[in-house]
Each structure stands twice: as C-alpha cells, then as structure tokens.
Amino acid sequence: MCIIVYKPEGVTLFPEVIKTSFENNPDGAGFAYVENGKITVEKGYYTVGAFEEAYRPHEKKQAILHFRIKTHGDYSESNCHPFFISPNLVFAHNGVLYKMPNDLVKSDTVLFNDLLLKNLVRVYGKRILFDTKFKLLLEGYATGSRFVFMEHTGNVSIVNEKDGEWNRKCWLSNNSYQWKKSTTI
C-alpha cells in the first residue's frame, strides 16, 4: 500500500523518512507544494536520488508527498500522485478503490479523479471536499483508503485521518516510512 506524507510549512522531514518510504513503495513518487498562493506538482520519480534532488529546494514548504506501490494501472508518471482535481486543488490517495473499473493503463486513483472528483468539484465546488458530512460519505465509499486534499491557500483536508498517524508535526497515512521489507524468504 502506498504512503502519503502531509508536511506543514516550516517542518523538515528526516532523510530516513523519505528513503524508507521510497524503498518500501518504489513504483513512482511525487510531491505537491504550496508557494505564493499556487500549487505545483512534481512527479514521476523512480529513484530516491532523483526524488530527493527535486524535493530538496521545496523541503520547507507545505507539501504532500506520495510514494506509490502499483496496484492498478501501469508504471507511468501519469499514475504517480499527487493529482490535480482543479488548477487550485490537488490530492493524493493511499489504498485501493475497489469500485473503480479495472484498467490496464490508468490506476484506480486516476479513474476516481477523472470520473468522480473532478465532476463533484465542477458541480458543487471544491468546498465539498472539506465538508465533514462529505468526508464521512467518502470514508464509507472508499473503505480502508486515505486521502489528503490541499488547496492553493494551504487549506488541507484528510479523509480517514484516524487510520494514519501524526509524527513530528507531519501526518503519515501508514507506517511504511518506518520499516524495511525483508529480503529473506
């Protein structure tokens, strides 16, 4: 299962968190950050060195980091998180969205964004993703999944926050930043 890291502005992650998260979720990484009222997404990193080099200039900014394990779709930059829902709103997902169609190219998260989130935001506005009742509905629909939504203003919404953990002012969607997979059988 992938890992999402939400990091507030001014907080720096330990290098081991990035390295271990990448090693345990090696199928593509990306990050989004807020700067001067704008969100930027950088993704499609397949080595920890490339990720660290791209991320380092932004490490003090408010950010969402995502390290992927492929469950659906192919290995491609287009399936790496975070994703734009609209020009001023991004999200990352951790889990499997079982109710999405099976596609050999697009991941379940890409399909969820294209088929549901973009349309919900278009019709109801981005505030829906920050609404407590909608978050409950999304928790039920996407059982076992976690989402982090971030606006260009820095406003953040975490769905299934209780299933992750806060550590050193950062929220992590699971503990795969802590341990290394065994190389023995």
mmCIF file with all atom_site columns, C-alpha atoms in Angstrom:
data_model
loop_
_atom_site.group_PDB
_atom_site.id
_atom_site.type_symbol
_atom_site.label_atom_id
_atom_site.label_alt_id
_atom_site.label_comp_id
_atom_site.label_asym_id
_atom_site.label_entity_id
_atom_site.label_seq_id
_atom_site.pdbx_PDB_ins_code
_atom_site.Cartn_x
_atom_site.Cartn_y
_atom_site.Cartn_z
_atom_site.occupancy
_atom_site.B_iso_or_equiv
_atom_site.pdbx_formal_charge
_atom_site.auth_seq_id
_atom_site.auth_comp_id
_atom_site.auth_asym_id
_atom_site.auth_atom_id
_atom_site.pdbx_PDB_model_num
ATOM 1   C CA . MET A 1 1   ? 0.000   0.000   0.000   1.00 0.00 ? 1   MET A CA 1
ATOM 2   C CA . CYS A 1 2   ? 1.325   3.471   -0.899  1.00 0.00 ? 2   CYS A CA 1
ATOM 3   C CA . ILE A 1 3   ? 2.178   6.136   1.643   1.00 0.00 ? 3   ILE A CA 1
ATOM 4   C CA . ILE A 1 4   ? 1.136   9.773   1.816   1.00 0.00 ? 4   ILE A CA 1
ATOM 5   C CA . VAL A 1 5   ? 3.042   12.284  3.913   1.00 0.00 ? 5   VAL A CA 1
ATOM 6   C CA . TYR A 1 6   ? 1.410   15.616  4.686   1.00 0.00 ? 6   TYR A CA 1
ATOM 7   C CA . LYS A 1 7   ? 4.005   18.136  5.843   1.00 0.00 ? 7   LYS A CA 1
ATOM 8   C CA . PRO A 1 8   ? 3.166   21.628  7.121   1.00 0.00 ? 8   PRO A CA 1
ATOM 9   C CA . GLU A 1 9   ? 5.230   24.650  6.114   1.00 0.00 ? 9   GLU A CA 1
ATOM 10  C CA . GLY A 1 10  ? 8.491   25.063  8.030   1.00 0.00 ? 10  GLY A CA 1
ATOM 11  C CA . VAL A 1 11  ? 8.742   21.385  9.023   1.00 0.00 ? 11  VAL A CA 1
ATOM 12  C CA . THR A 1 12  ? 11.578  19.293  7.581   1.00 0.00 ? 12  THR A CA 1
ATOM 13  C CA . LEU A 1 13  ? 11.355  15.527  7.192   1.00 0.00 ? 13  LEU A CA 1
ATOM 14  C CA . PHE A 1 14  ? 14.210  13.327  8.304   1.00 0.00 ? 14  PHE A CA 1
ATOM 15  C CA . PRO A 1 15  ? 16.029  11.959  5.212   1.00 0.00 ? 15  PRO A CA 1
ATOM 16  C CA . GLU A 1 16  ? 15.375  8.428   6.522   1.00 0.00 ? 16  GLU A CA 1
ATOM 17  C CA . VAL A 1 17  ? 11.607  9.000   6.207   1.00 0.00 ? 17  VAL A CA 1
ATOM 18  C CA . ILE A 1 18  ? 11.946  9.790   2.515   1.00 0.00 ? 18  ILE A CA 1
ATOM 19  C CA . LYS A 1 19  ? 14.443  6.993   1.858   1.00 0.00 ? 19  LYS A CA 1
ATOM 20  C CA . THR A 1 20  ? 12.455  4.295   3.674   1.00 0.00 ? 20  THR A CA 1
ATOM 21  C CA . SER A 1 21  ? 9.124   5.450   2.238   1.00 0.00 ? 21  SER A CA 1
ATOM 22  C CA . PHE A 1 22  ? 10.623  5.254   -1.247  1.00 0.00 ? 22  PHE A CA 1
ATOM 23  C CA . GLU A 1 23  ? 12.266  1.859   -0.694  1.00 0.00 ? 23  GLU A CA 1
ATOM 24  C CA . ASN A 1 24  ? 9.017   0.359   0.610   1.00 0.00 ? 24  ASN A CA 1
ATOM 25  C CA . ASN A 1 25  ? 6.879   1.990   -2.099  1.00 0.00 ? 25  ASN A CA 1
ATOM 26  C CA . PRO A 1 26  ? 9.187   2.018   -5.167  1.00 0.00 ? 26  PRO A CA 1
ATOM 27  C CA . ASP A 1 27  ? 6.736   2.314   -8.073  1.00 0.00 ? 27  ASP A CA 1
ATOM 28  C CA . GLY A 1 28  ? 6.919   6.080   -8.560  1.00 0.00 ? 28  GLY A CA 1
ATOM 29  C CA . ALA A 1 29  ? 6.902   9.122   -6.324  1.00 0.00 ? 29  ALA A CA 1
ATOM 30  C CA . GLY A 1 30  ? 5.807   12.720  -6.415  1.00 0.00 ? 30  GLY A CA 1
ATOM 31  C CA . PHE A 1 31  ? 5.011   15.737  -4.340  1.00 0.00 ? 31  PHE A CA 1
ATOM 32  C CA . ALA A 1 32  ? 2.915   18.901  -4.383  1.00 0.00 ? 32  ALA A CA 1
ATOM 33  C CA . TYR A 1 33  ? 3.753   22.108  -2.600  1.00 0.00 ? 33  TYR A CA 1
ATOM 34  C CA . VAL A 1 34  ? 2.150   25.471  -1.952  1.00 0.00 ? 34  VAL A CA 1
ATOM 35  C CA . GLU A 1 35  ? 4.132   28.614  -2.706  1.00 0.00 ? 35  GLU A CA 1
ATOM 36  C CA . ASN A 1 36  ? 2.866   32.179  -3.147  1.00 0.00 ? 36  ASN A CA 1
ATOM 37  C CA . GLY A 1 37  ? -0.769  31.070  -3.402  1.00 0.00 ? 37  GLY A CA 1
ATOM 38  C CA . LYS A 1 38  ? -0.068  28.477  -6.088  1.00 0.00 ? 38  LYS A CA 1
ATOM 39  C CA . ILE A 1 39  ? 0.150   24.679  -6.067  1.00 0.00 ? 39  ILE A CA 1
ATOM 40  C CA . THR A 1 40  ? 2.875   22.930  -8.021  1.00 0.00 ? 40  THR A CA 1
ATOM 41  C CA . VAL A 1 41  ? 3.006   19.171  -8.619  1.00 0.00 ? 41  VAL A CA 1
ATOM 42  C CA . GLU A 1 42  ? 6.226   17.343  -9.462  1.00 0.00 ? 42  GLU A CA 1
ATOM 43  C CA . LYS A 1 43  ? 6.056   13.583  -10.028 1.00 0.00 ? 43  LYS A CA 1
ATOM 44  C CA . GLY A 1 44  ? 7.374   10.617  -11.928 1.00 0.00 ? 44  GLY A CA 1
ATOM 45  C CA . TYR A 1 45  ? 10.458  9.926   -9.805  1.00 0.00 ? 45  TYR A CA 1
ATOM 46  C CA . TYR A 1 46  ? 11.717  6.337   -9.921  1.00 0.00 ? 46  TYR A CA 1
ATOM 47  C CA . THR A 1 47  ? 14.902  6.675   -7.867  1.00 0.00 ? 47  THR A CA 1
ATOM 48  C CA . VAL A 1 48  ? 15.219  8.094   -4.384  1.00 0.00 ? 48  VAL A CA 1
ATOM 49  C CA . GLY A 1 49  ? 18.123  10.249  -5.556  1.00 0.00 ? 49  GLY A CA 1
ATOM 50  C CA . ALA A 1 50  ? 16.053  11.897  -8.299  1.00 0.00 ? 50  ALA A CA 1
ATOM 51  C CA . PHE A 1 51  ? 13.193  12.464  -5.860  1.00 0.00 ? 51  PHE A CA 1
ATOM 52  C CA . GLU A 1 52  ? 15.461  13.980  -3.202  1.00 0.00 ? 52  GLU A CA 1
ATOM 53  C CA . GLU A 1 53  ? 17.154  16.274  -5.710  1.00 0.00 ? 53  GLU A CA 1
ATOM 54  C CA . ALA A 1 54  ? 13.811  17.604  -6.957  1.00 0.00 ? 54  ALA A CA 1
ATOM 55  C CA . TYR A 1 55  ? 12.268  17.874  -3.478  1.00 0.00 ? 55  TYR A CA 1
ATOM 56  C CA . ARG A 1 56  ? 15.225  19.472  -1.626  1.00 0.00 ? 56  ARG A CA 1
ATOM 57  C CA . PRO A 1 57  ? 14.586  23.082  -2.812  1.00 0.00 ? 57  PRO A CA 1
ATOM 58  C CA . HIS A 1 58  ? 10.990  22.779  -1.524  1.00 0.00 ? 58  HIS A CA 1
ATOM 59  C CA . GLU A 1 59  ? 11.551  20.849  1.716   1.00 0.00 ? 59  GLU A CA 1
ATOM 60  C CA . LYS A 1 60  ? 10.440  23.742  3.979   1.00 0.00 ? 60  LYS A CA 1
ATOM 61  C CA . LYS A 1 61  ? 7.209   24.409  2.044   1.00 0.00 ? 61  LYS A CA 1
ATOM 62  C CA . GLN A 1 62  ? 3.811   22.983  2.900   1.00 0.00 ? 62  GLN A CA 1
ATOM 63  C CA . ALA A 1 63  ? 3.628   19.758  0.917   1.00 0.00 ? 63  ALA A CA 1
ATOM 64  C CA . ILE A 1 64  ? 2.025   16.422  0.180   1.00 0.00 ? 64  ILE A CA 1
ATOM 65  C CA . LEU A 1 65  ? 4.479   13.642  -0.675  1.00 0.00 ? 65  LEU A CA 1
ATOM 66  C CA . HIS A 1 66  ? 3.394   10.326  -2.158  1.00 0.00 ? 66  HIS A CA 1
ATOM 67  C CA . PHE A 1 67  ? 5.310   7.080   -2.685  1.00 0.00 ? 67  PHE A CA 1
ATOM 68  C CA . ARG A 1 68  ? 3.478   4.501   -4.822  1.00 0.00 ? 68  ARG A CA 1
ATOM 69  C CA . ILE A 1 69  ? 3.071   0.763   -4.879  1.00 0.00 ? 69  ILE A CA 1
ATOM 70  C CA . LYS A 1 70  ? 1.364   -0.223  -8.116  1.00 0.00 ? 70  LYS A CA 1
ATOM 71  C CA . THR A 1 71  ? -1.952  -1.984  -7.619  1.00 0.00 ? 71  THR A CA 1
ATOM 72  C CA . HIS A 1 72  ? -3.833  -0.869  -10.763 1.00 0.00 ? 72  HIS A CA 1
ATOM 73  C CA . GLY A 1 73  ? -2.699  0.708   -13.993 1.00 0.00 ? 73  GLY A CA 1
ATOM 74  C CA . ASP A 1 74  ? 0.778   0.765   -15.422 1.00 0.00 ? 74  ASP A CA 1
ATOM 75  C CA . TYR A 1 75  ? 4.104   2.151   -14.215 1.00 0.00 ? 75  TYR A CA 1
ATOM 76  C CA . SER A 1 76  ? 3.951   5.686   -15.545 1.00 0.00 ? 76  SER A CA 1
ATOM 77  C CA . GLU A 1 77  ? 4.269   9.286   -14.481 1.00 0.00 ? 77  GLU A CA 1
ATOM 78  C CA . SER A 1 78  ? 0.549   9.746   -15.196 1.00 0.00 ? 78  SER A CA 1
ATOM 79  C CA . ASN A 1 79  ? -0.253  7.264   -12.400 1.00 0.00 ? 79  ASN A CA 1
ATOM 80  C CA . CYS A 1 80  ? 2.075   8.909   -9.871  1.00 0.00 ? 80  CYS A CA 1
ATOM 81  C CA . HIS A 1 81  ? 0.459   11.106  -7.242  1.00 0.00 ? 81  HIS A CA 1
ATOM 82  C CA . PRO A 1 82  ? -0.470  13.865  -6.392  1.00 0.00 ? 82  PRO A CA 1
ATOM 83  C CA . PHE A 1 83  ? -3.192  14.718  -8.914  1.00 0.00 ? 83  PHE A CA 1
ATOM 84  C CA . PHE A 1 84  ? -4.850  17.988  -9.835  1.00 0.00 ? 84  PHE A CA 1
ATOM 85  C CA . ILE A 1 85  ? -8.612  17.982  -9.326  1.00 0.00 ? 85  ILE A CA 1
ATOM 86  C CA . SER A 1 86  ? -8.729  21.609  -10.459 1.00 0.00 ? 86  SER A CA 1
ATOM 87  C CA . PRO A 1 87  ? -5.992  24.219  -11.007 1.00 0.00 ? 87  PRO A CA 1
ATOM 88  C CA . ASN A 1 88  ? -6.033  25.172  -7.306  1.00 0.00 ? 88  ASN A CA 1
ATOM 89  C CA . LEU A 1 89  ? -6.694  21.777  -5.707  1.00 0.00 ? 89  LEU A CA 1
ATOM 90  C CA . VAL A 1 90  ? -4.657  18.556  -5.530  1.00 0.00 ? 90  VAL A CA 1
ATOM 91  C CA . PHE A 1 91  ? -4.923  15.232  -3.740  1.00 0.00 ? 91  PHE A CA 1
ATOM 92  C CA . ALA A 1 92  ? -3.075  12.015  -3.021  1.00 0.00 ? 92  ALA A CA 1
ATOM 93  C CA . HIS A 1 93  ? -4.590  8.629   -2.203  1.00 0.00 ? 93  HIS A CA 1
ATOM 94  C CA . ASN A 1 94  ? -3.405  5.650   -0.182  1.00 0.00 ? 94  ASN A CA 1
ATOM 95  C CA . GLY A 1 95  ? -5.350  2.417   -0.582  1.00 0.00 ? 95  GLY A CA 1
ATOM 96  C CA . VAL A 1 96  ? -7.364  0.634   -3.247  1.00 0.00 ? 96  VAL A CA 1
ATOM 97  C CA . LEU A 1 97  ? -10.618 1.949   -4.731  1.00 0.00 ? 97  LEU A CA 1
ATOM 98  C CA . TYR A 1 98  ? -12.394 -1.319  -5.429  1.00 0.00 ? 98  TYR A CA 1
ATOM 99  C CA . LYS A 1 99  ? -15.444 0.325   -7.011  1.00 0.00 ? 99  LYS A CA 1
ATOM 100 C CA . MET A 1 100 ? -13.466 1.750   -9.932  1.00 0.00 ? 100 MET A CA 1
ATOM 101 C CA . PRO A 1 101 ? -13.375 -0.009  -13.309 1.00 0.00 ? 101 PRO A CA 1
ATOM 102 C CA . ASN A 1 102 ? -10.321 -2.189  -13.911 1.00 0.00 ? 102 ASN A CA 1
ATOM 103 C CA . ASP A 1 103 ? -7.995  -0.534  -16.423 1.00 0.00 ? 103 ASP A CA 1
ATOM 104 C CA . LEU A 1 104 ? -4.596  -1.792  -17.581 1.00 0.00 ? 104 LEU A CA 1
ATOM 105 C CA . VAL A 1 105 ? -3.223  1.718   -18.114 1.00 0.00 ? 105 VAL A CA 1
ATOM 106 C CA . LYS A 1 106 ? -4.972  4.076   -15.674 1.00 0.00 ? 106 LYS A CA 1
ATOM 107 C CA . SER A 1 107 ? -4.795  3.489   -11.933 1.00 0.00 ? 107 SER A CA 1
ATOM 108 C CA . ASP A 1 108 ? -7.877  3.311   -9.745  1.00 0.00 ? 108 ASP A CA 1
ATOM 109 C CA . THR A 1 109 ? -6.949  6.735   -8.339  1.00 0.00 ? 109 THR A CA 1
ATOM 110 C CA . VAL A 1 110 ? -6.702  8.334   -11.791 1.00 0.00 ? 110 VAL A CA 1
ATOM 111 C CA . LEU A 1 111 ? -10.121 6.905   -12.661 1.00 0.00 ? 111 LEU A CA 1
ATOM 112 C CA . PHE A 1 112 ? -11.578 8.071   -9.332  1.00 0.00 ? 112 PHE A CA 1
ATOM 113 C CA . ASN A 1 113 ? -10.311 11.581  -10.034 1.00 0.00 ? 113 ASN A CA 1
ATOM 114 C CA . ASP A 1 114 ? -11.494 11.631  -13.664 1.00 0.00 ? 114 ASP A CA 1
ATOM 115 C CA . LEU A 1 115 ? -14.881 10.003  -13.101 1.00 0.00 ? 115 LEU A CA 1
ATOM 116 C CA . LEU A 1 116 ? -15.879 11.358  -9.684  1.00 0.00 ? 116 LEU A CA 1
ATOM 117 C CA . LEU A 1 117 ? -13.770 14.028  -8.009  1.00 0.00 ? 117 LEU A CA 1
ATOM 118 C CA . LYS A 1 118 ? -13.398 16.417  -10.955 1.00 0.00 ? 118 LYS A CA 1
ATOM 119 C CA . ASN A 1 119 ? -17.135 16.224  -11.617 1.00 0.00 ? 119 ASN A CA 1
ATOM 120 C CA . LEU A 1 120 ? -18.096 16.673  -7.968  1.00 0.00 ? 120 LEU A CA 1
ATOM 121 C CA . VAL A 1 121 ? -15.887 19.754  -7.691  1.00 0.00 ? 121 VAL A CA 1
ATOM 122 C CA . ARG A 1 122 ? -17.185 21.114  -11.009 1.00 0.00 ? 122 ARG A CA 1
ATOM 123 C CA . VAL A 1 123 ? -20.809 20.789  -9.862  1.00 0.00 ? 123 VAL A CA 1
ATOM 124 C CA . TYR A 1 124 ? -20.550 21.507  -6.115  1.00 0.00 ? 124 TYR A CA 1
ATOM 125 C CA . GLY A 1 125 ? -17.296 23.434  -5.795  1.00 0.00 ? 125 GLY A CA 1
ATOM 126 C CA . LYS A 1 126 ? -14.117 22.441  -4.006  1.00 0.00 ? 126 LYS A CA 1
ATOM 127 C CA . ARG A 1 127 ? -15.620 23.144  -0.587  1.00 0.00 ? 127 ARG A CA 1
ATOM 128 C CA . ILE A 1 128 ? -17.357 19.753  -0.799  1.00 0.00 ? 128 ILE A CA 1
ATOM 129 C CA . LEU A 1 129 ? -14.027 18.013  -0.165  1.00 0.00 ? 129 LEU A CA 1
ATOM 130 C CA . PHE A 1 130 ? -13.656 19.911  3.113   1.00 0.00 ? 130 PHE A CA 1
ATOM 131 C CA . ASP A 1 131 ? -17.226 19.244  4.295   1.00 0.00 ? 131 ASP A CA 1
ATOM 132 C CA . THR A 1 132 ? -17.467 16.942  7.340   1.00 0.00 ? 132 THR A CA 1
ATOM 133 C CA . LYS A 1 133 ? -20.511 15.057  6.033   1.00 0.00 ? 133 LYS A CA 1
ATOM 134 C CA . PHE A 1 134 ? -18.981 14.508  2.613   1.00 0.00 ? 134 PHE A CA 1
ATOM 135 C CA . LYS A 1 135 ? -15.799 13.224  4.230   1.00 0.00 ? 135 LYS A CA 1
ATOM 136 C CA . LEU A 1 136 ? -17.907 10.641  6.104   1.00 0.00 ? 136 LEU A CA 1
ATOM 137 C CA . LEU A 1 137 ? -19.535 9.597   2.825   1.00 0.00 ? 137 LEU A CA 1
ATOM 138 C CA . LEU A 1 138 ? -16.125 9.296   1.157   1.00 0.00 ? 138 LEU A CA 1
ATOM 139 C CA . GLU A 1 139 ? -14.801 7.237   4.092   1.00 0.00 ? 139 GLU A CA 1
ATOM 140 C CA . GLY A 1 140 ? -17.661 4.763   3.590   1.00 0.00 ? 140 GLY A CA 1
ATOM 141 C CA . TYR A 1 141 ? -17.253 4.625   -0.186  1.00 0.00 ? 141 TYR A CA 1
ATOM 142 C CA . ALA A 1 142 ? -13.507 4.114   -0.084  1.00 0.00 ? 142 ALA A CA 1
ATOM 143 C CA . THR A 1 143 ? -13.163 1.816   2.912   1.00 0.00 ? 143 THR A CA 1
ATOM 144 C CA . GLY A 1 144 ? -9.563  1.461   4.010   1.00 0.00 ? 144 GLY A CA 1
ATOM 145 C CA . SER A 1 145 ? -8.390  4.353   1.857   1.00 0.00 ? 145 SER A CA 1
ATOM 146 C CA . ARG A 1 146 ? -6.911  7.632   2.973   1.00 0.00 ? 146 ARG A CA 1
ATOM 147 C CA . PHE A 1 147 ? -6.920  10.907  1.072   1.00 0.00 ? 147 PHE A CA 1
ATOM 148 C CA . VAL A 1 148 ? -5.195  14.237  1.532   1.00 0.00 ? 148 VAL A CA 1
ATOM 149 C CA . PHE A 1 149 ? -6.656  17.230  -0.298  1.00 0.00 ? 149 PHE A CA 1
ATOM 150 C CA . MET A 1 150 ? -4.744  20.529  -0.423  1.00 0.00 ? 150 MET A CA 1
ATOM 151 C CA . GLU A 1 151 ? -5.811  23.900  -1.803  1.00 0.00 ? 151 GLU A CA 1
ATOM 152 C CA . HIS A 1 152 ? -3.594  26.680  -3.153  1.00 0.00 ? 152 HIS A CA 1
ATOM 153 C CA . THR A 1 153 ? -4.451  28.600  0.031   1.00 0.00 ? 153 THR A CA 1
ATOM 154 C CA . GLY A 1 154 ? -2.845  25.864  2.124   1.00 0.00 ? 154 GLY A CA 1
ATOM 155 C CA . ASN A 1 155 ? -6.177  24.543  3.412   1.00 0.00 ? 155 ASN A CA 1
ATOM 156 C CA . VAL A 1 156 ? -5.902  20.765  3.933   1.00 0.00 ? 156 VAL A CA 1
ATOM 157 C CA . SER A 1 157 ? -8.479  18.002  4.394   1.00 0.00 ? 157 SER A CA 1
ATOM 158 C CA . ILE A 1 158 ? -7.504  14.472  5.433   1.00 0.00 ? 158 ILE A CA 1
ATOM 159 C CA . VAL A 1 159 ? -10.021 11.671  4.925   1.00 0.00 ? 159 VAL A CA 1
ATOM 160 C CA . ASN A 1 160 ? -9.609  8.737   7.335   1.00 0.00 ? 160 ASN A CA 1
ATOM 161 C CA . GLU A 1 161 ? -7.065  10.735  9.296   1.00 0.00 ? 161 GLU A CA 1
ATOM 162 C CA . LYS A 1 162 ? -7.506  8.340   12.232  1.00 0.00 ? 162 LYS A CA 1
ATOM 163 C CA . ASP A 1 163 ? -6.071  5.486   10.137  1.00 0.00 ? 163 ASP A CA 1
ATOM 164 C CA . GLY A 1 164 ? -2.745  7.297   9.785   1.00 0.00 ? 164 GLY A CA 1
ATOM 165 C CA . GLU A 1 165 ? -0.525  8.856   12.392  1.00 0.00 ? 165 GLU A CA 1
ATOM 166 C CA . TRP A 1 166 ? 0.879   12.234  13.325  1.00 0.00 ? 166 TRP A CA 1
ATOM 167 C CA . ASN A 1 167 ? 4.616   12.158  13.931  1.00 0.00 ? 167 ASN A CA 1
ATOM 168 C CA . ARG A 1 168 ? 6.819   15.243  14.386  1.00 0.00 ? 168 ARG A CA 1
ATOM 169 C CA . LYS A 1 169 ? 4.010   17.532  13.123  1.00 0.00 ? 169 LYS A CA 1
ATOM 170 C CA . CYS A 1 170 ? 3.578   15.503  9.912   1.00 0.00 ? 170 CYS A CA 1
ATOM 171 C CA . TRP A 1 171 ? 0.706   13.151  9.069   1.00 0.00 ? 171 TRP A CA 1
ATOM 172 C CA . LEU A 1 172 ? 1.629   9.797   7.525   1.00 0.00 ? 172 LEU A CA 1
ATOM 173 C CA . SER A 1 173 ? -1.007  7.504   6.047   1.00 0.00 ? 173 SER A CA 1
ATOM 174 C CA . ASN A 1 174 ? 0.637   4.323   7.355   1.00 0.00 ? 174 ASN A CA 1
ATOM 175 C CA . ASN A 1 175 ? 3.866   3.154   8.950   1.00 0.00 ? 175 ASN A CA 1
ATOM 176 C CA . SER A 1 176 ? 5.777   2.110   5.817   1.00 0.00 ? 176 SER A CA 1
ATOM 177 C CA . TYR A 1 177 ? 8.118   5.048   6.436   1.00 0.00 ? 177 TYR A CA 1
ATOM 178 C CA . GLN A 1 178 ? 9.458   3.178   9.494   1.00 0.00 ? 178 GLN A CA 1
ATOM 179 C CA . TRP A 1 179 ? 10.401  -0.315  8.408   1.00 0.00 ? 179 TRP A CA 1
ATOM 180 C CA . LYS A 1 180 ? 12.250  -2.019  5.637   1.00 0.00 ? 180 LYS A CA 1
ATOM 181 C CA . LYS A 1 181 ? 10.880  -5.013  3.776   1.00 0.00 ? 181 LYS A CA 1
ATOM 182 C CA . SER A 1 182 ? 12.692  -8.254  4.467   1.00 0.00 ? 182 SER A CA 1
ATOM 183 C CA . THR A 1 183 ? 14.942  -9.518  1.717   1.00 0.00 ? 183 THR A CA 1
ATOM 184 C CA . THR A 1 184 ? 14.889  -13.060 3.088   1.00 0.00 ? 184 THR A CA 1
ATOM 185 C CA . ILE A 1 185 ? 12.336  -15.747 2.369   1.00 0.00 ? 185 ILE A CA 1
#
